[in-house]
XYZ file of C-alpha atoms in Angstrom:
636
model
C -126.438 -80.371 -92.940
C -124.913 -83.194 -91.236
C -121.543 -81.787 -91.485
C -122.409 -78.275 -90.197
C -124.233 -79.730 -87.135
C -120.929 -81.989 -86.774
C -118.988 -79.185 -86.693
C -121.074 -76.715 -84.074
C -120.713 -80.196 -81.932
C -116.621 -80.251 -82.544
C -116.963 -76.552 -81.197
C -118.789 -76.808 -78.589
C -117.964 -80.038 -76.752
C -114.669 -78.073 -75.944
C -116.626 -75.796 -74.126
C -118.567 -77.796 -72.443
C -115.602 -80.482 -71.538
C -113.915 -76.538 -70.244
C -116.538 -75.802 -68.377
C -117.682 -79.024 -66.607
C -113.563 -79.906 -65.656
C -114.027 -76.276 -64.086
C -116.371 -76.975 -62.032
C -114.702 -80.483 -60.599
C -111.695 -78.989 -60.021
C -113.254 -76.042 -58.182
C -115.274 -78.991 -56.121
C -111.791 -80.508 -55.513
C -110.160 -77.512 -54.437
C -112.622 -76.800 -51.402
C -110.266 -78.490 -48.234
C -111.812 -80.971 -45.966
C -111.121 -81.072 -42.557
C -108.017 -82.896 -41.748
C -107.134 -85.655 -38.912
C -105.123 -85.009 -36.087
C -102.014 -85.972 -36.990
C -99.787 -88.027 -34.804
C -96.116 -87.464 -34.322
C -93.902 -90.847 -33.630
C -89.934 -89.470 -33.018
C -87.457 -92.202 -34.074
C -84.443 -92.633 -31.937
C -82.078 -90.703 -34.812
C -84.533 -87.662 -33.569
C -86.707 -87.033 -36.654
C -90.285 -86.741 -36.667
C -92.860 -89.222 -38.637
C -96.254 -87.920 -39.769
C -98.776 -90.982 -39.004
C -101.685 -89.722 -39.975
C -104.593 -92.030 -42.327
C -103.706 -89.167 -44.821
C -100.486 -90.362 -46.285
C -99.808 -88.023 -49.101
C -98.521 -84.612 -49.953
C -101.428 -82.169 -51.873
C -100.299 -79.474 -53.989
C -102.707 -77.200 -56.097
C -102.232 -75.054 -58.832
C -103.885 -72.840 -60.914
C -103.289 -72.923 -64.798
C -104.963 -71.182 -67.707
C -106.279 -73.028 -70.821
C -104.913 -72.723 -74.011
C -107.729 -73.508 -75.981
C -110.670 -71.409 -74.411
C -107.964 -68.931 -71.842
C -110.719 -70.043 -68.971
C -108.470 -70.472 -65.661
C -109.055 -74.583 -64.771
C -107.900 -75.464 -61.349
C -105.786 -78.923 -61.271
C -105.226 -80.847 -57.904
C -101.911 -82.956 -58.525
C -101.506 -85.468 -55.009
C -97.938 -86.702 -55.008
C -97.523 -89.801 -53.131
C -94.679 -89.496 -50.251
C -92.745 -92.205 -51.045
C -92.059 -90.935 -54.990
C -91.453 -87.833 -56.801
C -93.192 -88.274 -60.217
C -96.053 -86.262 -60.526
C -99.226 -87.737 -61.676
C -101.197 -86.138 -64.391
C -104.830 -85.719 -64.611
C -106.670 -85.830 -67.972
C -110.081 -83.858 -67.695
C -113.009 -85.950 -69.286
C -113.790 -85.530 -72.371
C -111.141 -83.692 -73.706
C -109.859 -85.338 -77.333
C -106.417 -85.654 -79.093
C -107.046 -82.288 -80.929
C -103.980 -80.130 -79.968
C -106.072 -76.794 -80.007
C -108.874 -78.408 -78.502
C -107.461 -80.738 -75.493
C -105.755 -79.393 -72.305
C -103.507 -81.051 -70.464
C -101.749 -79.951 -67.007
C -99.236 -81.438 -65.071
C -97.573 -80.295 -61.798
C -94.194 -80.524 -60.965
C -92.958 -81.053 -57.099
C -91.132 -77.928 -57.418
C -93.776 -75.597 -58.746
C -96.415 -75.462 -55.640
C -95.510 -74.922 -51.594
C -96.997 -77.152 -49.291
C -97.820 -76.387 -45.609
C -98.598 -79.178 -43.025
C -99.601 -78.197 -39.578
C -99.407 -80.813 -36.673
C -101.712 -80.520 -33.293
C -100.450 -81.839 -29.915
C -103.162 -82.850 -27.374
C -100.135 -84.124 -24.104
C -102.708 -83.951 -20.982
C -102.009 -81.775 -18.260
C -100.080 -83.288 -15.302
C -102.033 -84.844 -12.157
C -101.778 -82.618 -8.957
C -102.961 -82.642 -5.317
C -104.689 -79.613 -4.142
C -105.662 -79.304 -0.602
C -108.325 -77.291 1.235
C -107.993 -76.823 4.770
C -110.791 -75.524 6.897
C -110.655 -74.942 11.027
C -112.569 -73.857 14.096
C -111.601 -73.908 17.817
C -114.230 -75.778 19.595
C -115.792 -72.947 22.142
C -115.310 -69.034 21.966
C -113.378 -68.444 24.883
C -110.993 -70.679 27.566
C -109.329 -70.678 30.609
C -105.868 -70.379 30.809
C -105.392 -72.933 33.081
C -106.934 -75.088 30.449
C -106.093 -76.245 26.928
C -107.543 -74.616 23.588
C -108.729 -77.430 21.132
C -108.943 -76.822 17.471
C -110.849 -78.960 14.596
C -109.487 -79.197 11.785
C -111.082 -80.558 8.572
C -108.573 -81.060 5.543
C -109.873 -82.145 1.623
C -107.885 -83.311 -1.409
C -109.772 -81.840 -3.983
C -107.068 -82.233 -6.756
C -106.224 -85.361 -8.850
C -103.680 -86.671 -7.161
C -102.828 -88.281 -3.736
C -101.073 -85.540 -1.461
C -98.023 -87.652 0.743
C -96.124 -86.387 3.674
C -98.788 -83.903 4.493
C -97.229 -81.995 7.303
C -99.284 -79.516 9.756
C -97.323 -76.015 10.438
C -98.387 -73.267 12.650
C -97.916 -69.800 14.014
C -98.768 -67.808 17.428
C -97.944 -67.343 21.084
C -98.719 -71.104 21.918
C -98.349 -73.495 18.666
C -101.020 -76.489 18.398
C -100.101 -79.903 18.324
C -101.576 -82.216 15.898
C -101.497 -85.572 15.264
C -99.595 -86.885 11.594
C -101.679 -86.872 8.118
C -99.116 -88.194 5.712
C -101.444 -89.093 2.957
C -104.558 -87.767 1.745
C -106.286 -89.379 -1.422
C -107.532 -87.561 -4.384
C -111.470 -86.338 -2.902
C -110.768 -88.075 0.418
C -111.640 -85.918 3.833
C -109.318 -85.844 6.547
C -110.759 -84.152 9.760
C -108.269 -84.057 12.968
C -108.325 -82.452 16.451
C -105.441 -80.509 17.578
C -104.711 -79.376 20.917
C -103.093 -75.480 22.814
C -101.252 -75.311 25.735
C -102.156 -72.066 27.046
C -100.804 -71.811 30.787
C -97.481 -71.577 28.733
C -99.168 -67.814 27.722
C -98.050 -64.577 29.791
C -101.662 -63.273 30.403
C -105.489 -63.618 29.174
C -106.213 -62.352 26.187
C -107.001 -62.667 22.765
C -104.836 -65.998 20.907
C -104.512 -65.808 17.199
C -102.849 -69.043 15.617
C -102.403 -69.445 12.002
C -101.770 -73.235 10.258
C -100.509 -74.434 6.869
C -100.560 -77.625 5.351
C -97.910 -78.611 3.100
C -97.245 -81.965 0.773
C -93.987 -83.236 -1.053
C -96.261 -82.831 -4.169
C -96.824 -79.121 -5.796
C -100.286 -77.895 -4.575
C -102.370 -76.757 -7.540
C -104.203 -73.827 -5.288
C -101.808 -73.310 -2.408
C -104.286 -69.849 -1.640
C -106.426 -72.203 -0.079
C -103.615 -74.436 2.414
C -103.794 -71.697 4.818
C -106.109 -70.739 7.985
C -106.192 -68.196 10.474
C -108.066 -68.753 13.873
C -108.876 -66.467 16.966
C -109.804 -67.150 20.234
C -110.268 -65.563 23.940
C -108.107 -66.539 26.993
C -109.658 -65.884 30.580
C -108.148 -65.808 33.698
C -109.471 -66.357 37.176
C -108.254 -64.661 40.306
C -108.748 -65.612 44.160
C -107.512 -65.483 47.266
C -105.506 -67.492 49.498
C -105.404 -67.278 53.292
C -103.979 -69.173 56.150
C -102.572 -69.319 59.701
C -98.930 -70.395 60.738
C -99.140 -71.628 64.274
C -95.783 -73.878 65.874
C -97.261 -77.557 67.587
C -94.687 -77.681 70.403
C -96.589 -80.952 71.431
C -96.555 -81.984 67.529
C -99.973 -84.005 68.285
C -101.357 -82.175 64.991
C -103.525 -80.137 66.130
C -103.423 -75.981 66.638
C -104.109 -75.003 70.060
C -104.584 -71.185 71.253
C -101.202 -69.543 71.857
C -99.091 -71.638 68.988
C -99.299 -69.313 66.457
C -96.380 -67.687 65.116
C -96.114 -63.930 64.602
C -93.803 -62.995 61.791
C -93.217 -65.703 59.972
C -91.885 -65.318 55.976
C -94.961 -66.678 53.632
C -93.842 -67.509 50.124
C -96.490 -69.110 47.753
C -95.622 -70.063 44.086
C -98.204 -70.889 41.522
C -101.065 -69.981 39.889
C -101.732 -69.780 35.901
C -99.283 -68.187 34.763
C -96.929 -69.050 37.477
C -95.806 -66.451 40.054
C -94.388 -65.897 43.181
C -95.713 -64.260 46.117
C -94.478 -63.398 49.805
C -96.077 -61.767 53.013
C -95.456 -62.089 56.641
C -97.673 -63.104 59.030
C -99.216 -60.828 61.621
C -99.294 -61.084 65.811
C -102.374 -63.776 65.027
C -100.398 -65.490 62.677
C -102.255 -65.149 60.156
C -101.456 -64.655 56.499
C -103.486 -63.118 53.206
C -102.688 -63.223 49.677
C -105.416 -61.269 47.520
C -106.005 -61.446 44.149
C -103.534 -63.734 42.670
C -104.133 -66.285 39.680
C -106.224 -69.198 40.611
C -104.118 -72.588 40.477
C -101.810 -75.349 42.333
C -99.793 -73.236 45.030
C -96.669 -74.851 46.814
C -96.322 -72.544 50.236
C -93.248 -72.218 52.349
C -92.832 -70.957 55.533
C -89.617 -69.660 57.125
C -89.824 -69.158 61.350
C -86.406 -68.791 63.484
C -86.597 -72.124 66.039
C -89.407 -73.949 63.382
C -89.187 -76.342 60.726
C -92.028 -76.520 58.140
C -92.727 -78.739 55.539
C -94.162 -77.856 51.874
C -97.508 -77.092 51.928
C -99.752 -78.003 49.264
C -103.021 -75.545 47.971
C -105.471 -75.280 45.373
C -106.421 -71.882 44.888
C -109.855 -70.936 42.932
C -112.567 -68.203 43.077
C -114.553 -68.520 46.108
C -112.725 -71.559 47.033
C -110.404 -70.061 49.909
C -108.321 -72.911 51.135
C -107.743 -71.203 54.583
C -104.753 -73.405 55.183
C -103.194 -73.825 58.510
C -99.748 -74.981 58.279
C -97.897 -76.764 61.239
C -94.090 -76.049 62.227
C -92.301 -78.611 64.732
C -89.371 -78.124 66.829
C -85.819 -79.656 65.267
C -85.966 -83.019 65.099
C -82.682 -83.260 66.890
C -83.534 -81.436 69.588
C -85.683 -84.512 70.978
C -84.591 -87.473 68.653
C -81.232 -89.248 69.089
C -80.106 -91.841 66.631
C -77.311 -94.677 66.875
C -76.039 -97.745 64.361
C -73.915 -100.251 64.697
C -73.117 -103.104 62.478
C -73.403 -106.671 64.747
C -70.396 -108.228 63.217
C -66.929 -106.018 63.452
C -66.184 -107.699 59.988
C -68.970 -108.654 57.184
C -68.855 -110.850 54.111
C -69.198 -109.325 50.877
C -72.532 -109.536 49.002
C -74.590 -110.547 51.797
C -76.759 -109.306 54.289
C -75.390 -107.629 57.109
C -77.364 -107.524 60.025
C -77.048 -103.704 62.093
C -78.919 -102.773 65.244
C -80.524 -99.240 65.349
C -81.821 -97.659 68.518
C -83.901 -94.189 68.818
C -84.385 -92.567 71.546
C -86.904 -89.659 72.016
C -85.688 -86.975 74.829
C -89.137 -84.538 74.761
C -92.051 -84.614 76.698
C -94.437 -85.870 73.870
C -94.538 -89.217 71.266
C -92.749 -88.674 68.180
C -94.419 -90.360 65.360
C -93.955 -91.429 61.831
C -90.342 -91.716 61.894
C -88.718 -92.514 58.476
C -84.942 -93.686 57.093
C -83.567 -92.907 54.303
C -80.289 -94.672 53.389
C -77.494 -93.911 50.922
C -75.010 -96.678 51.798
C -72.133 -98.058 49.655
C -74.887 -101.355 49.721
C -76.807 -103.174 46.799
C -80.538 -103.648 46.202
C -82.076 -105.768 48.758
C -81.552 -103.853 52.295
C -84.131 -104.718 54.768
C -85.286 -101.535 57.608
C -88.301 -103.049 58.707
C -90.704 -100.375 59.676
C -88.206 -97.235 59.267
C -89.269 -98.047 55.240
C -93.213 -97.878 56.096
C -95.596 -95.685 55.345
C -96.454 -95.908 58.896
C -92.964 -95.160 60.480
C -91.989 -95.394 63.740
C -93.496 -93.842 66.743
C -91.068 -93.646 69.699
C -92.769 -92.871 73.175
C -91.970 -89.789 74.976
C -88.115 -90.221 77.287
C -88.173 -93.730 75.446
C -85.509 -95.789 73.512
C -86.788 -98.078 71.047
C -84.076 -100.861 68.765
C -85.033 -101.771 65.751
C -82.905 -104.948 63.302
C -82.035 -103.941 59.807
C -79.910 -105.749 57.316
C -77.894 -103.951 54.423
C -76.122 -105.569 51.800
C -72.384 -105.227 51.233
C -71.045 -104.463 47.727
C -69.908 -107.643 46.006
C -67.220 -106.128 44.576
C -65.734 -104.541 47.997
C -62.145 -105.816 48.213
C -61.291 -107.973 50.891
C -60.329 -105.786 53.973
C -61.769 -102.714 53.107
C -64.979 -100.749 54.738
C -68.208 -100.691 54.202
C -70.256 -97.877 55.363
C -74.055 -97.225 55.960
C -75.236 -93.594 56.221
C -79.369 -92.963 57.056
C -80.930 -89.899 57.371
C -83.907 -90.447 60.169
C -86.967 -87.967 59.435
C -90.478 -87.468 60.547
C -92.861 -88.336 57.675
C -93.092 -85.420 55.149
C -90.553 -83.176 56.656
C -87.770 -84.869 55.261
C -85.636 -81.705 55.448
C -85.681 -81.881 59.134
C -84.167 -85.046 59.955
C -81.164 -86.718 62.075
C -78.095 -88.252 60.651
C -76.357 -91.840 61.554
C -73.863 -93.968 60.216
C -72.450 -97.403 60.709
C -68.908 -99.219 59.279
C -68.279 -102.671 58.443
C -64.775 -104.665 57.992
C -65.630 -106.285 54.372
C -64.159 -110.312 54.689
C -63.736 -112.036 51.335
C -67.279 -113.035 50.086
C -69.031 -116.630 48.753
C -70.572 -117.235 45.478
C -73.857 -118.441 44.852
C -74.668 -120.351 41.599
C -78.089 -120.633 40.754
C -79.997 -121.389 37.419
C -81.944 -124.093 35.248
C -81.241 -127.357 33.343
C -83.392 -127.102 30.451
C -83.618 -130.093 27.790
C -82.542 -128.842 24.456
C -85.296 -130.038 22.202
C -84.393 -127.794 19.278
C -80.634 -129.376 18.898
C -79.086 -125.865 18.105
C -75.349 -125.506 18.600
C -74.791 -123.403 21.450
C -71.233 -122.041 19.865
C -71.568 -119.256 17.980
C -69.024 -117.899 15.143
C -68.684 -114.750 15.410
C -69.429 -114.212 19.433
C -72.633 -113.071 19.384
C -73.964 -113.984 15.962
C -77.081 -115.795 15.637
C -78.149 -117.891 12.487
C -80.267 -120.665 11.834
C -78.335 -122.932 13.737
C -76.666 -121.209 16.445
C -78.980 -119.273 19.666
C -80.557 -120.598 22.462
C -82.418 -124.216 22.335
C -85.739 -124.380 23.250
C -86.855 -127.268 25.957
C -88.512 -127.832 29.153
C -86.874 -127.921 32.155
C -86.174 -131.001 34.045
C -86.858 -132.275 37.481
C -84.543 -134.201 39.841
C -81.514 -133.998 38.455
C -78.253 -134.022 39.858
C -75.875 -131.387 39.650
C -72.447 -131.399 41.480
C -69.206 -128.322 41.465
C -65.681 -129.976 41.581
C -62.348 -127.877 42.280
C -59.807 -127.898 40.048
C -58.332 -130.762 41.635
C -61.831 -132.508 40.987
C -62.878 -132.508 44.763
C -66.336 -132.198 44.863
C -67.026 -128.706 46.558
C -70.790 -128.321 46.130
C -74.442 -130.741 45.250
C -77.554 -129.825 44.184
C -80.953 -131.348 43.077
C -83.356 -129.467 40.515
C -87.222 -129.028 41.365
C -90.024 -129.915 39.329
C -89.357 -126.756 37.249
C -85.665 -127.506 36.704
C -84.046 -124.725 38.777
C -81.192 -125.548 41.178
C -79.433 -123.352 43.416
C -76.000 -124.644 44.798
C -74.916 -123.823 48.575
C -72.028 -120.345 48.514
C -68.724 -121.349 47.677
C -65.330 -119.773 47.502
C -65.192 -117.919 44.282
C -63.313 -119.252 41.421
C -63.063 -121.609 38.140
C -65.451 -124.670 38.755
C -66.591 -127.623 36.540
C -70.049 -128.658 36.628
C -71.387 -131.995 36.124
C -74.094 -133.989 35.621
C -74.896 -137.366 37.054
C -77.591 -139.477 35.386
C -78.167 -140.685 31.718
C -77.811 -136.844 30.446
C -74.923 -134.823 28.643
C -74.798 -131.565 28.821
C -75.023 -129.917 24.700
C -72.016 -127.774 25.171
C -69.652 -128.728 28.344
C -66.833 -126.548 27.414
C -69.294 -123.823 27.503
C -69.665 -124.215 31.549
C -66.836 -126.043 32.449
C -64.923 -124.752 34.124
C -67.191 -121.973 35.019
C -65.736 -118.873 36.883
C -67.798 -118.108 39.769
C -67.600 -114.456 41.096
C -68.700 -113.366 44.579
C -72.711 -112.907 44.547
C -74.940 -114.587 42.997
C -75.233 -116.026 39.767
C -77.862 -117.626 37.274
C -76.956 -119.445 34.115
C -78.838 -122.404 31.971
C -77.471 -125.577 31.748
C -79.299 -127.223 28.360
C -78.437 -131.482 28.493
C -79.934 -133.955 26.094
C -80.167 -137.656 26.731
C -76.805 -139.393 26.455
C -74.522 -141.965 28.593
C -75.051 -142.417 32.136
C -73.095 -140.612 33.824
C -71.322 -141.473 37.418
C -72.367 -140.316 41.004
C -69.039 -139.355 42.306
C -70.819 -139.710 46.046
C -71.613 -143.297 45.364
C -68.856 -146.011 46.499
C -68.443 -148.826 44.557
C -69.525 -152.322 45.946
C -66.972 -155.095 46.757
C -67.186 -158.662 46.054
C -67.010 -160.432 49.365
C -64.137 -162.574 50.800
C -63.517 -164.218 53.558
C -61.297 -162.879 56.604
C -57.628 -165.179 57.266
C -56.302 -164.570 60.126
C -53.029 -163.413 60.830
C -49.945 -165.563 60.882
C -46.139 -165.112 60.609
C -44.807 -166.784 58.088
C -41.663 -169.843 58.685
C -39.094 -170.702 56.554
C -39.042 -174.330 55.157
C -37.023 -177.057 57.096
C -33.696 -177.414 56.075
C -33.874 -181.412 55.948
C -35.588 -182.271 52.986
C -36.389 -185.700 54.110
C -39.068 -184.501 56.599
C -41.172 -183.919 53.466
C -39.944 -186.996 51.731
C -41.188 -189.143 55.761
C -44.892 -188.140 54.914
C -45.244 -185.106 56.832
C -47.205 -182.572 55.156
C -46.046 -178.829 55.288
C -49.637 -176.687 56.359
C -47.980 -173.247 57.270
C -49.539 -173.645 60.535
C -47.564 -171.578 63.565
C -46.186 -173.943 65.738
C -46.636 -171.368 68.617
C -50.010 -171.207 68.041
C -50.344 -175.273 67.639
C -48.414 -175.746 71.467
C -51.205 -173.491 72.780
C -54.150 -175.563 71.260
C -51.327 -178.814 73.233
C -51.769 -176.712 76.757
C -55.847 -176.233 76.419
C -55.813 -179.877 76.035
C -53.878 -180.536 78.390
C -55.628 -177.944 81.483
C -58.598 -179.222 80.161
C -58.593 -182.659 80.537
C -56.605 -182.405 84.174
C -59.723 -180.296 85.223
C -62.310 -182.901 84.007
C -59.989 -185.676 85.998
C -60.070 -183.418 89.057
C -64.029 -183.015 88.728
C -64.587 -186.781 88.266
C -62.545 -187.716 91.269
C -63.959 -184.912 93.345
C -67.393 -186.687 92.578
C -66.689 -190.278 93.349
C -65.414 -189.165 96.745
C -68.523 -187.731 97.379
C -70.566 -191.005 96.979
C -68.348 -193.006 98.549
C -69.299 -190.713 101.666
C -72.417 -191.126 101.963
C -72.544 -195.188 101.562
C -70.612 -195.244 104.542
C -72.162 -197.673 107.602
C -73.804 -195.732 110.473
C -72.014 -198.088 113.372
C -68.496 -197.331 111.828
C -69.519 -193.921 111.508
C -70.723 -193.762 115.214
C -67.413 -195.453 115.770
C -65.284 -192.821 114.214
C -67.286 -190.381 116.214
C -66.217 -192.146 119.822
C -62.967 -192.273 119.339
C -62.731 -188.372 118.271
């Protein structure tokens, strides 16, 4: 009993052990989902599966021997090795007819791996432009505005957005160059439309375009309409000739046939018509605008006349024509001086003289002379002008400059033309000429105290580092400045102001040193000195910094006193030495002068004898007895 029931067991435990390794490999052979692999390419090009699932799978069907039941076996071979692993099902024994065992070789199944790439799509702007001129219609005198409204609504930043556009007048807009991803850009752009031929309907069309790629370029593009008007007036007037030119039109001045020609209008145009035995002129129906009018009459001269033109705004201009100006004016110049320095102001003397019957006012000059800036003309330069009474001559002073660089013995010319204030086509001509002498030169400028200490010499001319410009310093007061010749004559002295600025009196032109006097030194002498000055006028800086005093060449030198000698000839010694050896001392005195001294004495003391007799005398008389004088008496 025990054996039979051992045996059904041996014969069915292969069965079961078939049937239940069936089932597990069937479980086994159902695929679960696999990771994304990731691919990693070495620099030798090939391609490295990363993936958490690091082995190669490989499944195979095989039949059993024992039982003939297909069992499914699932051999994994690791990547790194080739030896197949082999899978023992549970339960099986070492019975030969009743175990099963399956292996897999490398070679017997196929594999297939499949790899998924998930690279991102690449970042792009796209831009949506949206536009609208501001008002249905406009004038074409006017200007057609246009908003314009412009959105990013890509991922990345648009640069270098440019605005282009299309039609009979282009808009102008102002620059976008960058528009952020979602960002709003809203501009207002602005049409010229007078440029236009005629009303009528304006179509423009604009594009916006970006260095980057535009992801929707459909949408970069907008078309826009609008209407142009036009207004149209008329323009009237009278021509009338003021023989008395006081301004003002007076029955019997007008002029019959004169040639009208008007330009203007939007768009511009040109019209002409004659005037009629009233002298009156019409244009009908032209473009309303800015008109500039001329007037041609034979004996007449007419300035431009000015209009605006605009529906029911008739200017109804009347438009004045004078007499030739030379017909009544008379003009002379003269220079004062037959012969003028260069660069400097030459003084001329200008006389007008009106010949009509009536004042002429508001006379202008206008000069083109071989001068420089700085021409003086007094009232012929106002706004005012001149007004010269009727059979009157009135002079005027003017200065003009001479050209600094006229050569020495040349001429110098002035021409002016002398108008009446705006009808500077009608005007008188004068001129005046000038001997040109050799002129002075003027050096003026500043001494500034060079605070910074930068060198003033520059390697290469021009160059400018860290150490070599301009200093920097205030300028300073009271100090003096002197020219000296090449000889070193002092030729010209000056003082600075409170600011530091100097001006030296005109000198000849030429090379000059300049100098300081005072405890300063000038930073760079050889800079200035010597200094070639040219005829005109110059300014240059002078920068000093304290340093040894430095002379006053005007100042002379104190003396230390002596006395005075007085003059005397000079002896030579006495021949007989033993004059000395007697005593008598040897002074140098002149003898001559010594015998003069002797006859002073001498006059002197024979007058004071003379006196002092001459007194005694005197008092003898008077003690005298009266009976001897009485005496004396009687016998006379």
């Amino acid at each position: 009993m025990h054996r039979r029931l051992s045996v059904l067991v041996a014969a069915c435990l292969p069965l079961a052990a078939a049937s239940l390794f069936a089932s597990t490999a069937t479980a086994q052979a159902v695929p679960a989902p696999r990771p994304v692999a990731e691919q990693r390419v070495d620099p030798l090009g090939s391609t490295e599966r990363t993936s958490s699932e690091q082995t190669a799978a490989a499944t195979t069907t095989v039949r059993s021997s024992a039982t003939g039941v297909p069992t499914t076996t699932t051999t994994t071979t690791p990547r790194a090795s080739t030896i197949p692993s082999t899978t023992t099902p549970t339960g099986s024994t070492t019975n030969a007819t009743s175990a099963t065992t399956t292996s897999a070789t490398p070679t017997a199944p196929e594999t297939t791996t499949t790899v998924s790439s998930t690279t991102p799509a690449a970042e792009s702007p796209d831009l949506r432009v949206t536009a609208e001129f501001t008002q249905p219609s406009y004038d074409i005198r006017d200007y057609a505005y246009i908003r314009l409204s412009v959105t990013n609504v890509g991922t990345a930043t648009a640069t270098a957005v440019t605005i282009e556009s299309t039609g009979q007048s282009r808009p102008s807009f102002p620059p976008l160059w960058r528009i952020e991803p979602g960002a709003t850009v809203e501009v207002k752009g602005d049409v010229a439309l007078f440029v236009l031929p005629g009303p009528g309907p304006l179509a423009v069309s604009i594009t916006l375009r970006s260095d980057e790629p535009d992801a929707n370029p459909s949408d970069n593009t907008v078309n826009l309409t609008t209407i142009v008007t036009q207004v149209r007036a008329d323009f009237t007037g009278v021509i009338y000739g003021d023989a008395n030119r006081d301004g003002i039109r007076q029955p019997g001045e007008e002029i019959a046939g004169a040639l009208v020609t008007t330009t203007g209008g939007r768009p511009e145009g040109t019209y002409s018509t004659s005037t009629g035995a009233d002298g009156r002129f019409a244009f009908s129906d032209i473009p309303a605008g800015e008109y500039a009018t001329r007037v041609e009459a034979s004996g007449w001269r007419f300035g431009v006349h000015h209009a605006l033109v605009d529906k029911g705004k008739d200017p109804a201009a009347e438009i004045d024509g004078l007499r030739p100006l030379a017909d009544v004016l008379t003009v002379s110049m003269r220079f004062d001086e037959e012969a003028n320095r260069a660069a400097e102001l030459a003084p001329l003397t200008v006389k007008l003289t009106n010949r009509g019957s009536v004042p002429v006012r508001g006379v202008n000059a206008k000069c083109d002379s071989s001068s420089n800036d700085g021409s003086d003309w007094g009232d012929l330069n106002s706004y005012e002008g001149v007004t010269i009474p009727p059979s009157t001559t009135r002079t005027l002073r003017a200065r003009t400059m001479i050209l600094a660089w006229a050569p020495p013995g040349s001429e110098a010319s002035v021409t002016c033309d002398f108008f009446v204030r705006y009808t500077s086509s009608d005007f008188v001509r004068s001129s005046a000429t000038t001997r040109v002498l050799p002129g002075f030169g003027t050096l003026t400028g500043s001494v500034m105290r060079a605070d910074s200490g930068v060198s003033l010499r520059c390697w290469p001319p021009g160059s400018v580092t860290a150490r070599c410009g301009y200093p920097t310093g205030p300028g300073v007061p009271d100090i003096k400045i002197y020219l000296s010749d090449s000889a070193g004559k002092v030729s010209a002295r000056a003082v600075t102001d409170r600011l530091g600025d100097f001006a030296f009196p005109p000198v000849m032109p030429g090379p000059y040193s300049i100098k300081v006097v005072g405890p300063w030194r000038m930073t760079q002498p050889d800079v200035f000195s010597p200094y070639n000055i040219s005829v005109g006028t110059t300014r240059i800086r002078i920068w000093v910094v304290p340093g040894p005093d430095q002379p006053d060449p005007d100042s002379t030198p104190s003396a230390p006193p002596t006395t005075p000698q007085r003059a005397h000839r000079t002896h030579p010694a006495p021949s007989n030495p033993t004059a000395r050896a007697n005593g008598l001392a040897h002074t140098g005195a002149d003898m001559a002068w010594q015998t003069g001294l002797g006859l002073l004495s001498v006059l002197f003391g024979a007058l004071l004898v003379h006196r002092v007799r001459r007194s005694a005398r005197r008092d003898a008389s008077t003690r005298r007895p009266k009976g001897l004088a009485a005496r004396r008496t009687g016998l006379g």
